[in-house]
Short mmCIF file of C-alpha atoms in Angstrom, two decimals:
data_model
loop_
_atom_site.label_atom_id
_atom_site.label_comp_id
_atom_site.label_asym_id
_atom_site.label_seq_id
_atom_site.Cartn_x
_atom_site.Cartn_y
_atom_site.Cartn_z
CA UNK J 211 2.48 -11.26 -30.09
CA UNK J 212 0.23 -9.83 -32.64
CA UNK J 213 -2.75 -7.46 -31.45
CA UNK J 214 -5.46 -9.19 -30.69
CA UNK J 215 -7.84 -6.36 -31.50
CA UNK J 216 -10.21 -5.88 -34.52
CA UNK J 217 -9.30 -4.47 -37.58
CA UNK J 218 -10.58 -1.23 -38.48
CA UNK J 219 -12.93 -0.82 -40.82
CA UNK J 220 -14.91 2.45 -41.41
CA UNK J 221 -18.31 2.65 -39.51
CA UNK J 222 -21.41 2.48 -41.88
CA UNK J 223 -24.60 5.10 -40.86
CA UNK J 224 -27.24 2.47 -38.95
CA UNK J 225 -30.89 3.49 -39.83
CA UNK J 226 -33.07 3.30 -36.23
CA UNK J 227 -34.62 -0.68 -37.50
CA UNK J 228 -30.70 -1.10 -37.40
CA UNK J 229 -29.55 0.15 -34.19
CA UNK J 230 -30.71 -2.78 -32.33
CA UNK J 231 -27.97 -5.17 -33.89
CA UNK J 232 -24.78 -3.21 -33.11
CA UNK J 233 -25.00 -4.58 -29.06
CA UNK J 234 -23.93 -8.17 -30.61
CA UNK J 235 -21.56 -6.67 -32.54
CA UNK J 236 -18.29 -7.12 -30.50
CA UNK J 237 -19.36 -10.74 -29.10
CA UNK J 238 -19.01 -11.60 -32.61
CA UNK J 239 -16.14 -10.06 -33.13
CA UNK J 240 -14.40 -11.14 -30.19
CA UNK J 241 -15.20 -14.77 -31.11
CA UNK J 242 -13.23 -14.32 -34.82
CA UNK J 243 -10.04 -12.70 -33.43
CA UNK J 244 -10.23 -15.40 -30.72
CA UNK J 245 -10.22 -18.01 -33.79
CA UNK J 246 -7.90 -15.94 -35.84
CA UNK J 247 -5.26 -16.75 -32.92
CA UNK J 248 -5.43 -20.40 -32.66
CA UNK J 249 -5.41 -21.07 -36.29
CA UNK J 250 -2.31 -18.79 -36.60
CA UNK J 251 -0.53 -20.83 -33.98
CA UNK J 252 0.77 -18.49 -31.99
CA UNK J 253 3.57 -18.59 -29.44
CA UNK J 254 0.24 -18.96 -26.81
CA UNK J 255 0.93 -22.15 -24.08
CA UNK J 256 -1.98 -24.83 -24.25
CA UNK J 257 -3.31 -23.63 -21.22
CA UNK J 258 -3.76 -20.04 -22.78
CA UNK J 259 -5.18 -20.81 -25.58
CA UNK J 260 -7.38 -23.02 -24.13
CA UNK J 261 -8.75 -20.22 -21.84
CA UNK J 262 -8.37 -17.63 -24.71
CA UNK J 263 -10.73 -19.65 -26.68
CA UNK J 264 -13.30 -20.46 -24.02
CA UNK J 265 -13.28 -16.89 -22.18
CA UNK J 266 -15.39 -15.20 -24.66
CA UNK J 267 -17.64 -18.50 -25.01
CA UNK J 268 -19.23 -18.79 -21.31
CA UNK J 269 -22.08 -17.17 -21.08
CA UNK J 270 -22.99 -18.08 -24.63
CA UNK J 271 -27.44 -17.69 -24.69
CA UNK J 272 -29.12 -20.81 -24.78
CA UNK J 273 -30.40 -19.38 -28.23
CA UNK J 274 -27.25 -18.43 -29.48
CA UNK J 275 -26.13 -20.79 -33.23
CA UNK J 276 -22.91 -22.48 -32.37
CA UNK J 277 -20.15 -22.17 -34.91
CA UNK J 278 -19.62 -26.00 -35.87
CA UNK J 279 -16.38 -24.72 -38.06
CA UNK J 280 -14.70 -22.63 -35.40
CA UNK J 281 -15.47 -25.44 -32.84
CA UNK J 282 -13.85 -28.10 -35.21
CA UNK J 283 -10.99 -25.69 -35.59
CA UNK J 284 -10.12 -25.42 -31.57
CA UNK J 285 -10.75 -29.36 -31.20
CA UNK J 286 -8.01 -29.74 -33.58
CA UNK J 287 -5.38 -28.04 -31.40
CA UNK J 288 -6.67 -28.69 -28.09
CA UNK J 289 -5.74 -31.96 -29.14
CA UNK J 290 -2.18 -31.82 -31.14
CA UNK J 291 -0.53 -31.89 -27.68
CA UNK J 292 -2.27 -34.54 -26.15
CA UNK J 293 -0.68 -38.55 -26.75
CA UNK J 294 -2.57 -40.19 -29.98
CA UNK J 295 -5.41 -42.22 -29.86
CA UNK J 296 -4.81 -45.46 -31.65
CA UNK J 297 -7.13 -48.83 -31.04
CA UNK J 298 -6.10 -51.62 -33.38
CA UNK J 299 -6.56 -55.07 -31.40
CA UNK J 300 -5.72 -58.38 -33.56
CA UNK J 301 -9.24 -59.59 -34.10
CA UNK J 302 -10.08 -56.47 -35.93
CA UNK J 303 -6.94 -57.20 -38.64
CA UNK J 304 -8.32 -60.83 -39.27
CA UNK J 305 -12.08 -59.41 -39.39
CA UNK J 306 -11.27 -56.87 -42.21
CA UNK J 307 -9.20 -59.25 -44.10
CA UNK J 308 -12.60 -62.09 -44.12
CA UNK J 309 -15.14 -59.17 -43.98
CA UNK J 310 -13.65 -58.33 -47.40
CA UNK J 311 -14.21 -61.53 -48.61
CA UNK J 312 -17.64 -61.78 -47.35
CA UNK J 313 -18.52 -58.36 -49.37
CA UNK J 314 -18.16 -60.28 -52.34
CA UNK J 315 -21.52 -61.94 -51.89
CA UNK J 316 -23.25 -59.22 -50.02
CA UNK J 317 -26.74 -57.89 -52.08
CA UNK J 318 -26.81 -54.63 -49.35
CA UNK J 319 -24.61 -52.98 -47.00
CA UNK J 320 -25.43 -51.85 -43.86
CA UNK J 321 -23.51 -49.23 -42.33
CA UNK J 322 -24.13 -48.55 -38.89
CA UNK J 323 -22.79 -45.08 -37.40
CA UNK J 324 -23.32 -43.19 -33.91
CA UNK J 325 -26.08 -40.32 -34.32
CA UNK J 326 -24.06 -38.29 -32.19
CA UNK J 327 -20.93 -38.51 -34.11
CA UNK J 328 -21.82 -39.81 -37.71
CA UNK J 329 -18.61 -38.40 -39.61
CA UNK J 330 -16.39 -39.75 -36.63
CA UNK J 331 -17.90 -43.54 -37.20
CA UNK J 332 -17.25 -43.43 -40.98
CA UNK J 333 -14.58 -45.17 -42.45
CA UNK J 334 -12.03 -43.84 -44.49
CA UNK J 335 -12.50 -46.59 -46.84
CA UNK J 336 -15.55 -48.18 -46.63
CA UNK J 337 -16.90 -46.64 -49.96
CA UNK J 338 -13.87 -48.22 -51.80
CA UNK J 339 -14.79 -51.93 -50.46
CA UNK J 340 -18.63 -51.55 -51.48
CA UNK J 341 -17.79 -50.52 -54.75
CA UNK J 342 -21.07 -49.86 -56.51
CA UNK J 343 -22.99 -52.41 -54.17
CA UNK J 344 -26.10 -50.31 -52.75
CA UNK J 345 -25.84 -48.98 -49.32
CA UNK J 346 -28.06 -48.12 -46.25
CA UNK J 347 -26.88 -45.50 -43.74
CA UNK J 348 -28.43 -45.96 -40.05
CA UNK J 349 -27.41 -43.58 -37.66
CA UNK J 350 -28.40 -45.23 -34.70
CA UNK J 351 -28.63 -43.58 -31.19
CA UNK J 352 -31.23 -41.65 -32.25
CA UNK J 353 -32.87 -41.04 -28.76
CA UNK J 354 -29.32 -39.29 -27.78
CA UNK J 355 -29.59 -36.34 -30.28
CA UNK J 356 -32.36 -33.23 -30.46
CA UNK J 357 -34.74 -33.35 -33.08
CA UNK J 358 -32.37 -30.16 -34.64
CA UNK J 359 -29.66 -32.76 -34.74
CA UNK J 360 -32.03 -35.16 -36.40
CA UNK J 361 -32.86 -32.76 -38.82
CA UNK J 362 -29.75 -31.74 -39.74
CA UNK J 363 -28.59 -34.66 -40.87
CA UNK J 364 -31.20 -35.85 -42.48
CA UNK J 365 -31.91 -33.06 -44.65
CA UNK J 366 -27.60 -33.59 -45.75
CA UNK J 367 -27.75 -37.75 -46.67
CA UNK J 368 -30.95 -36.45 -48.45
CA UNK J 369 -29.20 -33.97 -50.61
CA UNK J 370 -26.42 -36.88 -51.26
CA UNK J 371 -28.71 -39.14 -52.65
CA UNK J 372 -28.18 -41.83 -49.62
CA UNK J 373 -30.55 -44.02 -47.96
CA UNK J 374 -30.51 -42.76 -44.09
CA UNK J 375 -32.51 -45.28 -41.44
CA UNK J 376 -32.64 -43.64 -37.70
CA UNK J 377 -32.76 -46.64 -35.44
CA UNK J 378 -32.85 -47.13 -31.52
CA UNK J 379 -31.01 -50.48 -31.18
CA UNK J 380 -32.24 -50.45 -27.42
CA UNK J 381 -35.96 -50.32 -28.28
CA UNK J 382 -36.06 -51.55 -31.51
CA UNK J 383 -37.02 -47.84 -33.22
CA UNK J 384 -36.39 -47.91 -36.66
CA UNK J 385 -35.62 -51.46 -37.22
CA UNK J 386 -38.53 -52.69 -38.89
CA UNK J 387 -38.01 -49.83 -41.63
CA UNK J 388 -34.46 -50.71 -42.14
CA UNK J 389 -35.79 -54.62 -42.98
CA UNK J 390 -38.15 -53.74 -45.70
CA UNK J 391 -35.61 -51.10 -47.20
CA UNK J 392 -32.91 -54.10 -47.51
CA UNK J 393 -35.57 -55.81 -48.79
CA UNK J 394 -36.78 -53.50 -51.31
CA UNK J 395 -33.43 -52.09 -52.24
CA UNK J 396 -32.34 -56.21 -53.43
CA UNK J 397 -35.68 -57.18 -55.21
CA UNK J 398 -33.75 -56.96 -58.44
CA UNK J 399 -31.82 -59.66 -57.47
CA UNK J 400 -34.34 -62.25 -57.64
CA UNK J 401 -35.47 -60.98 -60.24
CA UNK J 402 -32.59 -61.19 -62.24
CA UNK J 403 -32.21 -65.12 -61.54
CA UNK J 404 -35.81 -65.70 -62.06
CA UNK J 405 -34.62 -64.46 -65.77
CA UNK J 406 -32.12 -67.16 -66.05
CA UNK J 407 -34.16 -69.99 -64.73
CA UNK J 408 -33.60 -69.92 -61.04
CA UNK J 409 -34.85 -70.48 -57.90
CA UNK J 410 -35.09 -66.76 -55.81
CA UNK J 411 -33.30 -66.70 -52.85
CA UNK J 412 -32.95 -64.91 -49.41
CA UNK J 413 -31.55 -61.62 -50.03
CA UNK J 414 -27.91 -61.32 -47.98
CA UNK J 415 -27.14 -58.20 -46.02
CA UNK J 416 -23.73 -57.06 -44.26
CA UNK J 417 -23.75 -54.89 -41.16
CA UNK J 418 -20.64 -53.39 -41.07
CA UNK J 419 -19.51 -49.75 -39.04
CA UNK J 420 -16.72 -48.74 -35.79
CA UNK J 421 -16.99 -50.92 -32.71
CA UNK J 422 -19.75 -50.17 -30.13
CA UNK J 423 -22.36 -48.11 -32.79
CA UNK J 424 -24.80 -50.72 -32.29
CA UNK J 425 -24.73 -52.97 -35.08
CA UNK J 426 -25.73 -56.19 -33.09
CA UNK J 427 -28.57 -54.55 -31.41
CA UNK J 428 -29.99 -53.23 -34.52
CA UNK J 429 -30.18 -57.47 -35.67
CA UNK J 430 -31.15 -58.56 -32.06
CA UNK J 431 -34.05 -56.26 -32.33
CA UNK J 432 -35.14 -57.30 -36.05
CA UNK J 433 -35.08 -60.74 -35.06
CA UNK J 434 -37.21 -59.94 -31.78
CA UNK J 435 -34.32 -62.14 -29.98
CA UNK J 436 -31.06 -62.04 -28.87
CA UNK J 437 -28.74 -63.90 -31.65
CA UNK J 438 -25.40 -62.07 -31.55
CA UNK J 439 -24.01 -60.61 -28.39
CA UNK J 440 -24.36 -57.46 -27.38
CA UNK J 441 -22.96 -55.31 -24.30
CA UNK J 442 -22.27 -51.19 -23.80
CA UNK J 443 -18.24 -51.78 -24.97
CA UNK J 444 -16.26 -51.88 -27.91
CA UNK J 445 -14.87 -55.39 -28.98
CA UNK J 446 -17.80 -57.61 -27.90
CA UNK J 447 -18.35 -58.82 -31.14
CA UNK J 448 -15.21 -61.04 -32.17
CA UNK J 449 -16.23 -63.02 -35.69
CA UNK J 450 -18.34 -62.92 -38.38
CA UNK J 451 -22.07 -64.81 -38.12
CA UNK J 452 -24.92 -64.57 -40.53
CA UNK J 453 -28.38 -65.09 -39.10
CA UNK J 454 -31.73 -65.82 -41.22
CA UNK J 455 -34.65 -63.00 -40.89
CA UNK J 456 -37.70 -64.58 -42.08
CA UNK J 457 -37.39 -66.62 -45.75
CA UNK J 458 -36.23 -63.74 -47.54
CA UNK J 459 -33.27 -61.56 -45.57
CA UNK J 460 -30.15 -63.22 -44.56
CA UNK J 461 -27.55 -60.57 -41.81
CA UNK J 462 -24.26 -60.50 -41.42
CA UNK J 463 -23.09 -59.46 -38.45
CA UNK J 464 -19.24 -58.27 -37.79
CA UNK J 465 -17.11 -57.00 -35.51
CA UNK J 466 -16.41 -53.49 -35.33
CA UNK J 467 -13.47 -52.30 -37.85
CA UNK J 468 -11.23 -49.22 -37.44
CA UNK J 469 -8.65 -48.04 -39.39
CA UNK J 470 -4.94 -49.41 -38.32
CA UNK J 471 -4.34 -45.45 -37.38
CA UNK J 472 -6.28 -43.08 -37.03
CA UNK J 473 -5.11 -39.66 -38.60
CA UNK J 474 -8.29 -37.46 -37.76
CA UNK J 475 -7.36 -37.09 -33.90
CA UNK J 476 -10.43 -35.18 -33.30
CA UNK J 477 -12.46 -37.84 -34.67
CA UNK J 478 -10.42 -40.27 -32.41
CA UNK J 479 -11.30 -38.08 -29.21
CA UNK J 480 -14.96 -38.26 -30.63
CA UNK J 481 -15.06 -42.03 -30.88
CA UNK J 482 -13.25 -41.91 -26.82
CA UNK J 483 -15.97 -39.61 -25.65
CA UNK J 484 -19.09 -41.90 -26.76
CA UNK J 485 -17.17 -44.78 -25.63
CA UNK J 486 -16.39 -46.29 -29.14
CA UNK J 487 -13.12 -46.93 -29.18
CA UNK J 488 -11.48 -49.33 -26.35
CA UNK J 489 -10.93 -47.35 -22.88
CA UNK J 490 -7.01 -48.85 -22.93
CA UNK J 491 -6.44 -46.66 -25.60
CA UNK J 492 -6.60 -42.93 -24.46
CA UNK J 493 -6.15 -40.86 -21.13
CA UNK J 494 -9.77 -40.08 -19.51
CA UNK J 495 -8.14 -36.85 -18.35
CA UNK J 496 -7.72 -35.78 -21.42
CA UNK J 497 -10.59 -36.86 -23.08
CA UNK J 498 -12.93 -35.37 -20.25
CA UNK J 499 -11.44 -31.93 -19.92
CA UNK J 500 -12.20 -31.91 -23.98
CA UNK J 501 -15.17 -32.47 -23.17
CA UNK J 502 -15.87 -30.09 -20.88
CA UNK J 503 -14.56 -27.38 -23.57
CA UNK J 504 -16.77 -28.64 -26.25
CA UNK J 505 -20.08 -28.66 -23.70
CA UNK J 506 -19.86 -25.21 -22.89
CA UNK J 507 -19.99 -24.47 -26.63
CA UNK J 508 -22.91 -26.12 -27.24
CA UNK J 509 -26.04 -24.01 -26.82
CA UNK J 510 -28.32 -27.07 -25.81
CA UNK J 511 -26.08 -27.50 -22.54
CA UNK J 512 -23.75 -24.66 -22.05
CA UNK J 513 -21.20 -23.35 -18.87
CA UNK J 514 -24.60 -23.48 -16.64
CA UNK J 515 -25.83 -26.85 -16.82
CA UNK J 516 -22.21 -28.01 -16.00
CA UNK J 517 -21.73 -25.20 -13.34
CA UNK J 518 -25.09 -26.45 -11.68
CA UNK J 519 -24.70 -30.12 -11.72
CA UNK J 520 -21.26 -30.10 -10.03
CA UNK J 521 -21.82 -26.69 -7.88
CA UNK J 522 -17.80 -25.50 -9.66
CA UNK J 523 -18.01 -21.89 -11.57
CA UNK J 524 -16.84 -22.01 -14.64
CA UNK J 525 -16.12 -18.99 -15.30
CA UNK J 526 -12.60 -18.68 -17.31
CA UNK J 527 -11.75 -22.19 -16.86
CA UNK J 528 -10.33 -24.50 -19.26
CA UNK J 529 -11.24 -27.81 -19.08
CA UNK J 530 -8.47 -28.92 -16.81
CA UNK J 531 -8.92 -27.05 -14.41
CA UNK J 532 -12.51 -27.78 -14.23
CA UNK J 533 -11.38 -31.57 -13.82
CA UNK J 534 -8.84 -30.44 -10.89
CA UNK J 535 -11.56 -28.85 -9.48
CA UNK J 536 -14.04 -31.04 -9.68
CA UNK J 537 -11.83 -34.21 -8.82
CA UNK J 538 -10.69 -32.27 -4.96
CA UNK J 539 -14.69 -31.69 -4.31
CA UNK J 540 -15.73 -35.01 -4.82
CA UNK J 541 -12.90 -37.22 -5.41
CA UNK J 542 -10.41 -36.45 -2.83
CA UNK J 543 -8.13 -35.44 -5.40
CA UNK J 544 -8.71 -38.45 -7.88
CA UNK J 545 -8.68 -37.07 -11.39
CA UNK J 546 -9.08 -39.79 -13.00
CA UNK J 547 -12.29 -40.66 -11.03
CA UNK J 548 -13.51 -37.50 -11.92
CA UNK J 549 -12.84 -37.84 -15.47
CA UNK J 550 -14.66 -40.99 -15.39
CA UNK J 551 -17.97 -39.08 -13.91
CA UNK J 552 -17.62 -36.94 -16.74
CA UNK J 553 -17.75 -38.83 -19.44
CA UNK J 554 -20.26 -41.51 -17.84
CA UNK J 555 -22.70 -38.59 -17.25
CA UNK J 556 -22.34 -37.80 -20.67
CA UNK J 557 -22.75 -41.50 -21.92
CA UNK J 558 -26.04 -41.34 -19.76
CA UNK J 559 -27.78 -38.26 -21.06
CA UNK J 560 -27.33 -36.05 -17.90
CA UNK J 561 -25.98 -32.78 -19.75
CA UNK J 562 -29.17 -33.27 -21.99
CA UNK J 563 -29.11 -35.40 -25.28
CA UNK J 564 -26.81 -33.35 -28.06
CA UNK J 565 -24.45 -34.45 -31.14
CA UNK J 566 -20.93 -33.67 -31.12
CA UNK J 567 -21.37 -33.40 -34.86
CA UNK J 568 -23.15 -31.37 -37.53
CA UNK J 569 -23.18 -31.31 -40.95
CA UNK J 570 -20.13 -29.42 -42.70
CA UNK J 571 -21.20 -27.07 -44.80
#
């Protein structure tokens, strides 16, 4: 197996202001050959490269920039072993096929994505089905992501040139924005019939985006009542229904559409973590030790906040074995149980509120 030592390189002369720096020198280091490793696919078993890749990561400082790239990189092989996540139930075939249809008369497009994981919840070919009809972005979830997160991502739909709406669906945050931008963003319609003699009428939105992002919530709450049904699980939703808002804004709401397979498997153990793809289709185990892995490189929550809530050091552990661990303290043994803790404490904002996701570069 190739050395995993630095290369050598010859040592520059530090001035004093400079001296300070060299201390994080081989932490940084460290973390590259570490990277170097897995993306050479080495002859390394899953369970070693798993704790290769997390030992120098532990006792990351709370202040310390995460490497988004790097971390995308290990997700990718922590899960090519693991069985594929796939979620394709019937309705969702017969709702693409009529949703297409219903495009056709659409002024605006809504597309609703989780804050947390806004690349995840994008389909591959949503842009191809708008066409050049205008589009709003609403990342909703916004009270489960920092205010860095926030930031982030909406300093890069800025530079894009896209319309970005931050909505709570729960508490109605953001919803009365996203009504006068549909609004404003169709006035030319009216104004185009007024041209050839007719009567204006209600401009017609579609909300369209992955199962379980929110997108009946976000019309419950600009209505001010519950129309469309709405519950914390993917596939509530099982046909299309417009609903009026006011005289002038007619909503479309749809089921939630995935693709019939999912290549991105990273994405897909995304969309299992913030509970947006049907439970049926992937192993909790799995999904939570992931999890676990990606927590402890995340500055806002790191090794401690996990090794404090559940009283288990995690020092040099992969995920799995935190799970084992965790599942014989509290579980009598039950991993699945404990995977299920996991991910609900996640789901409920006890590691903190973080995104899985940044902005690539």
């Amino acid at each position: 197996m190739a050395s995993l030592a630095p290369p050598l390189h010859s040592r520059p002369s530090f001035s004093p202001s400079l001296r300070l720096r060299k201390s994080s020198a081989p932490r940084v280091s460290a973390t590259l050959v570490v990277s170097n490793v897995v993306a050479a696919e080495t002859s390394l078993s899953w369970s070693s490269k798993e704790k290769l890749n997390l030992s120098s990561k532990w006792n990351q400082s709370p202040h310390q920039e995460i490497d988004w790239e790097n971390l995308e990189a290990d997700l990718y092989h922590w899960t090519r072993p693991l069985r594929p996540v796939q979620w394709y139930p019937g309705h969702i075939a017969k709702t693409e096929k009529e949703l297409k249809e219903q495009l056709k008369l659409m002024d605006v497009v809504i597309e609703v994505r989780d804050a947390r994981i806004p690349m995840a919840t994008s389909h591959p070919q949503m842009d191809s089905w708008l066409g050049t009809r205008k589009k709003i972005l609403v990342l909703n979830r916004e009270d489960m992501i920092s205010a860095a997160d926030r930031n982030a991502w909406a300093t890069f739909f800025a530079r894009q040139g896209i319309k970005v709406v931050f909505s709570n669906g729960q508490l109605g945050m953001g919803t009365m924005k996203l009504g006068r931008l549909a609004k404003s963003l169709a006035v030319s319609v009216n104004t185009k019939r007024r041209a050839k003699g007719l009567l204006p009428r209600p401009v017609r939105a579609g909300i369209v985006g992955y199962p379980n992002v929110g997108k009946s919530s976000v019309i419950n709450r600009l209505l001010k009542r519950r129309m469309c049904p709405a519950a914390p699980r993917p596939g509530v939703t099982r046909e299309l229904k417009w609903v009026r808002f006011g005289k002038d804004l007619e909503l479309l709401d749809s089921p939630g559409i995935l693709p019939m397979r999912i290549s991105d498997q990273a994405a897909a153990i995304k969309l299992a973590i913030c509970d947006d793809i049907g439970e049926r289709s992937y192993d909790a185990a799995d999904v939570a030790a992931i999890l676990v892995q990606m927590l402890t490189r995340l500055p806002e929550v790191g090794s401690e906040t996990l090794c404090k809530r559940y009283r288990i050091d995690l020092h040099d552990q992969c995920g799995k074995t935190f799970l084992q661990k965790l599942a014989l303290q509290l579980f009598n043994g039950d991993v699945s149980q404990a995977a299920f803790r996991i991910l609900s404490d996640f789901r409920k904002g006890k590691f903190g509120w973080v995104a899985l996701e940044r902005p690539p570069r």
